[in-house]
Amino acid sequence: MAGYSLSGRDAETSCFKLLLEDLETAAATQDLAVRNAALDRHQRLWSMIMKANTIETGVTAEEDRRLFVTLANKAQRYGIRAILDPQASLTPLIEIAENVCAGLEGTTASDSLDLETDALF
């Protein structure tokens, strides 16, 4: 569509919505290839987020950057566990993606979990 562009926040929201769809599809199937493809995209997205937030650009507050890096680290660690164990639930990764989407959209889902990730481990 000519003349239309996404803001940075809209693009981030779209990325997480696509990730969420991938993870939900993977969780609903027994197809290991679908699961591995979703986990690969999950790992790549969080890797980009971690890389973007480890470099001081003056755009994001240090406290927020620390939160993003911590969340990315924990999400990637669980993602590795899910890659190595095909029986591992994808629910924690789905919940993180839901919470990030809700945060990016500026909504508070009454049933969404806090971004507390200690329960992943």
XYZ file of N, CA and C in Angstrom:
363
model
N 0.850 -1.168 0.000
C 0.000 0.000 0.000
C 0.901 1.238 0.000
N 0.774 2.066 -1.005
C 1.602 3.252 -1.151
C 1.324 4.243 -0.033
N 2.380 4.852 0.480
C 2.226 5.865 1.503
C 2.010 5.315 2.898
N 2.100 4.014 3.079
C 1.864 3.417 4.389
C 3.154 2.786 4.888
N 3.491 3.087 6.106
C 4.655 2.432 6.703
C 4.350 2.170 8.165
N 4.997 1.154 8.682
C 4.817 0.793 10.083
C 5.759 1.605 10.952
N 5.273 1.989 12.109
C 6.175 2.592 13.084
C 7.040 1.471 13.637
N 8.102 1.808 14.342
C 8.949 0.796 14.949
C 8.161 -0.108 15.875
N 7.285 0.478 16.656
C 6.464 -0.286 17.607
C 5.491 -1.205 16.872
N 4.901 -0.711 15.772
C 3.986 -1.541 14.980
C 4.733 -2.719 14.355
N 5.930 -2.464 13.887
C 6.735 -3.538 13.295
C 7.094 -4.583 14.351
N 7.469 -4.122 15.543
C 7.788 -5.045 16.628
C 6.569 -5.879 17.006
N 5.413 -5.226 17.088
C 4.174 -5.930 17.412
C 3.871 -6.980 16.357
N 4.030 -6.623 15.101
C 3.787 -7.572 14.010
C 4.723 -8.764 14.094
N 5.983 -8.519 14.397
C 6.954 -9.620 14.535
C 6.530 -10.575 15.644
N 6.129 -10.039 16.772
C 5.731 -10.899 17.887
C 4.410 -11.607 17.615
N 3.509 -10.969 16.886
C 2.260 -11.645 16.521
C 2.546 -12.828 15.595
N 3.438 -12.624 14.638
C 3.818 -13.722 13.743
C 4.501 -14.842 14.524
N 5.377 -14.477 15.444
C 6.038 -15.476 16.279
C 5.006 -16.235 17.097
N 4.068 -15.527 17.662
C 3.021 -16.145 18.468
C 2.224 -17.155 17.634
N 1.860 -16.771 16.426
C 1.149 -17.697 15.528
C 1.989 -18.946 15.259
N 3.274 -18.748 14.976
C 4.174 -19.884 14.718
C 4.250 -20.816 15.914
N 4.415 -20.239 17.102
C 4.538 -21.064 18.307
C 3.242 -21.801 18.612
N 2.103 -21.125 18.436
C 0.818 -21.783 18.679
C 0.580 -22.916 17.692
N 0.944 -22.698 16.432
C 0.822 -23.758 15.420
C 1.726 -24.927 15.783
N 2.951 -24.629 16.186
C 3.900 -25.684 16.561
C 3.421 -26.469 17.774
N 2.811 -25.774 18.723
C 2.323 -26.434 19.932
C 1.142 -27.357 19.630
N 0.416 -27.062 18.560
C -0.789 -27.816 18.227
C -0.522 -28.993 17.282
N 0.721 -29.181 16.894
C 1.032 -30.248 15.940
C 2.089 -31.186 16.498
N 2.141 -32.353 15.931
C 3.185 -33.317 16.278
C 4.340 -33.265 15.273
N 4.232 -32.381 14.277
C 5.226 -32.271 13.221
C 6.483 -31.588 13.753
N 7.547 -32.364 13.879
C 8.806 -31.855 14.430
C 9.413 -30.759 13.553
N 9.209 -30.841 12.251
C 9.745 -29.808 11.347
C 9.066 -28.457 11.605
N 7.769 -28.476 11.845
C 7.028 -27.236 12.146
C 7.518 -26.666 13.465
N 7.679 -27.536 14.459
C 8.162 -27.111 15.774
C 9.559 -26.500 15.660
N 10.454 -27.192 14.962
C 11.828 -26.700 14.836
C 11.900 -25.381 14.069
N 11.062 -25.223 13.058
C 11.042 -23.964 12.303
C 10.574 -22.810 13.200
N 9.542 -23.067 14.004
C 9.045 -22.026 14.916
C 10.101 -21.685 15.964
N 10.768 -22.701 16.496
C 11.805 -22.450 17.504
C 13.006 -21.734 16.896
N 13.322 -22.032 15.646
C 14.412 -21.330 14.966
C 14.081 -19.845 14.835
N 12.860 -19.528 14.407
C 12.445 -18.120 14.291
C 12.440 -17.451 15.661
N 11.978 -18.183 16.673
C 11.973 -17.673 18.042
C 13.387 -17.282 18.463
N 14.329 -18.178 18.259
C 15.701 -17.926 18.673
C 16.314 -16.751 17.908
N 16.042 -16.667 16.609
C 16.600 -15.575 15.810
C 16.033 -14.223 16.228
N 14.715 -14.159 16.495
C 14.107 -12.897 16.921
C 14.697 -12.428 18.244
N 14.769 -13.332 19.224
C 15.318 -12.941 20.520
C 16.803 -12.600 20.428
N 17.514 -13.249 19.533
C 18.928 -12.918 19.331
C 19.077 -11.482 18.812
N 18.220 -11.107 17.872
C 18.254 -9.729 17.354
C 17.907 -8.722 18.441
N 16.926 -9.064 19.273
C 16.527 -8.167 20.366
C 17.681 -8.008 21.344
N 18.330 -9.117 21.660
C 19.456 -9.046 22.594
C 20.581 -8.190 22.013
N 20.913 -8.434 20.764
C 21.996 -7.673 20.122
C 21.661 -6.180 20.078
N 20.421 -5.857 19.722
C 20.019 -4.452 19.614
C 20.069 -3.741 20.955
N 19.876 -4.475 22.037
C 19.818 -3.841 23.354
C 21.119 -3.916 24.129
N 22.119 -4.571 23.604
C 23.411 -4.588 24.279
C 24.274 -3.397 23.857
N 23.867 -2.740 22.809
C 24.615 -1.585 22.307
C 23.902 -0.307 22.752
N 24.614 0.578 23.404
C 24.048 1.848 23.868
C 23.866 2.764 22.664
N 22.604 3.094 22.371
C 22.310 3.997 21.258
C 21.696 5.308 21.729
N 21.381 5.369 23.022
C 20.764 6.572 23.544
C 19.271 6.641 23.284
N 18.706 5.594 22.676
C 17.288 5.595 22.352
C 16.463 4.959 23.470
N 16.986 3.894 24.054
C 16.265 3.145 25.083
C 16.973 3.299 26.418
N 16.206 3.518 27.465
C 16.774 3.668 28.803
C 17.525 2.399 29.200
N 18.592 2.572 29.965
C 19.415 1.431 30.367
C 18.596 0.377 31.119
N 17.702 0.814 31.992
C 16.875 -0.127 32.745
C 16.026 -0.992 31.807
N 15.456 -0.373 30.774
C 14.654 -1.118 29.802
C 15.534 -2.070 28.996
N 16.711 -1.597 28.613
C 17.633 -2.455 27.857
C 18.019 -3.667 28.682
N 18.271 -3.475 29.969
C 18.607 -4.611 30.845
C 17.451 -5.610 30.908
N 16.229 -5.100 31.012
C 15.056 -5.967 31.040
C 14.949 -6.768 29.741
N 15.116 -6.104 28.603
C 15.013 -6.784 27.308
C 16.086 -7.865 27.169
N 17.310 -7.556 27.588
C 18.399 -8.529 27.484
C 18.144 -9.715 28.408
N 17.678 -9.442 29.623
C 17.369 -10.524 30.569
C 16.243 -11.404 30.023
N 15.194 -10.783 29.513
C 14.080 -11.531 28.947
C 14.537 -12.342 27.732
N 15.326 -11.727 26.864
C 15.841 -12.435 25.683
C 16.692 -13.631 26.096
N 17.537 -13.439 27.092
C 18.394 -14.521 27.562
C 17.563 -15.696 28.076
N 16.581 -15.405 28.903
C 15.755 -16.479 29.466
C 14.899 -17.148 28.398
N 14.348 -16.360 27.485
C 13.538 -16.941 26.406
C 14.398 -17.837 25.521
N 15.618 -17.399 25.223
C 16.507 -18.212 24.395
C 16.940 -19.484 25.123
N 17.204 -19.389 26.402
C 17.604 -20.577 27.164
C 16.494 -21.619 27.167
N 15.251 -21.162 27.375
C 14.147 -22.115 27.341
C 13.948 -22.630 25.911
N 14.139 -21.757 24.935
C 14.037 -22.179 23.535
C 15.022 -23.285 23.206
N 16.232 -23.190 23.728
C 17.230 -24.243 23.519
C 16.747 -25.540 24.164
N 16.209 -25.422 25.366
C 15.672 -26.602 26.046
C 14.576 -27.255 25.192
N 13.701 -26.425 24.611
C 12.609 -26.943 23.788
C 13.116 -27.575 22.495
N 14.220 -27.058 21.970
C 14.821 -27.656 20.766
C 15.387 -29.032 21.101
N 16.060 -29.125 22.237
C 16.698 -30.383 22.632
C 15.707 -31.428 23.131
N 14.570 -30.982 23.661
C 13.563 -31.900 24.193
C 12.239 -31.665 23.477
N 11.937 -32.466 22.457
C 10.699 -32.279 21.692
C 9.422 -32.415 22.529
N 9.544 -32.924 23.751
C 8.381 -33.054 24.628
C 8.187 -31.808 25.504
N 9.152 -30.913 25.520
C 9.050 -29.697 26.333
C 7.904 -28.822 25.809
N 7.122 -28.322 26.730
C 5.986 -27.478 26.379
C 6.448 -26.154 25.776
N 5.696 -25.677 24.809
C 5.971 -24.353 24.235
C 5.168 -23.256 24.931
N 4.370 -23.647 25.909
C 3.518 -22.689 26.618
C 4.298 -21.511 27.210
N 5.444 -21.731 27.882
C 6.168 -20.562 28.416
C 6.578 -19.568 27.320
N 6.969 -20.071 26.154
C 7.370 -19.176 25.062
C 6.154 -18.456 24.481
N 5.032 -19.148 24.418
C 3.790 -18.535 23.943
C 3.365 -17.425 24.901
N 3.450 -17.695 26.205
C 3.053 -16.692 27.200
C 3.951 -15.457 27.136
N 5.239 -15.651 26.935
C 6.139 -14.502 26.808
C 5.748 -13.677 25.586
N 5.527 -14.334 24.457
C 5.149 -13.616 23.234
C 3.824 -12.876 23.423
N 2.859 -13.503 24.111
C 1.583 -12.832 24.393
C 1.798 -11.586 25.241
N 2.630 -11.699 26.265
C 2.896 -10.561 27.149
C 3.620 -9.439 26.420
N 4.571 -9.793 25.586
C 5.281 -8.762 24.825
C 4.311 -8.065 23.877
N 3.462 -8.835 23.193
C 2.454 -8.232 22.304
C 1.553 -7.283 23.081
N 1.081 -7.742 24.222
C 0.203 -6.896 25.044
C 0.923 -5.621 25.454
N 2.174 -5.732 25.846
C 2.944 -4.553 26.232
C 3.162 -3.599 25.073
N 3.464 -4.153 23.908
C 3.681 -3.312 22.736
C 2.403 -2.630 22.278
N 1.286 -3.302 22.465
C 0.002 -2.726 22.080
C -0.530 -1.782 23.151
N 0.149 -1.755 24.308
C -0.265 -0.854 25.368
C -1.508 -1.322 26.086
N -1.748 -2.620 26.048
C -2.917 -3.160 26.730
C -2.470 -3.994 27.907
N -3.383 -4.192 28.799
C -3.113 -5.093 29.909
C -4.168 -6.173 29.858
N -3.730 -7.357 29.483
C -4.659 -8.479 29.484
C -4.829 -8.942 30.923
N -6.053 -9.046 31.374
C -6.301 -9.413 32.769
C -5.798 -10.802 33.091
N -5.740 -11.662 32.083
C -5.279 -13.020 32.338
C -3.830 -13.233 31.915
N -3.141 -12.178 31.479
C -1.756 -12.372 31.061
C -0.837 -12.339 32.271
N 0.263 -13.054 32.146
C 1.228 -13.131 33.231
C 2.157 -11.937 33.186
N 2.738 -11.601 34.337
C 3.770 -10.580 34.362
C 4.962 -11.096 33.578
N 5.878 -10.213 33.231
C 7.058 -10.629 32.514
C 8.080 -11.260 33.437
N 7.629 -11.812 34.534
C 8.498 -12.534 35.456
C 8.866 -13.852 34.798
N 10.124 -14.044 34.556
C 10.559 -15.220 33.806
C 11.241 -16.247 34.671
N 11.348 -16.022 35.959
C 12.007 -16.990 36.823
C 11.291 -18.340 36.801
N 9.997 -18.329 36.527
C 9.240 -19.588 36.495
C 9.665 -20.481 35.338
N 10.368 -19.916 34.355
C 10.851 -20.730 33.235
C 11.924 -21.708 33.663
N 12.557 -21.453 34.783
C 13.691 -22.282 35.162
C 13.467 -22.839 36.518
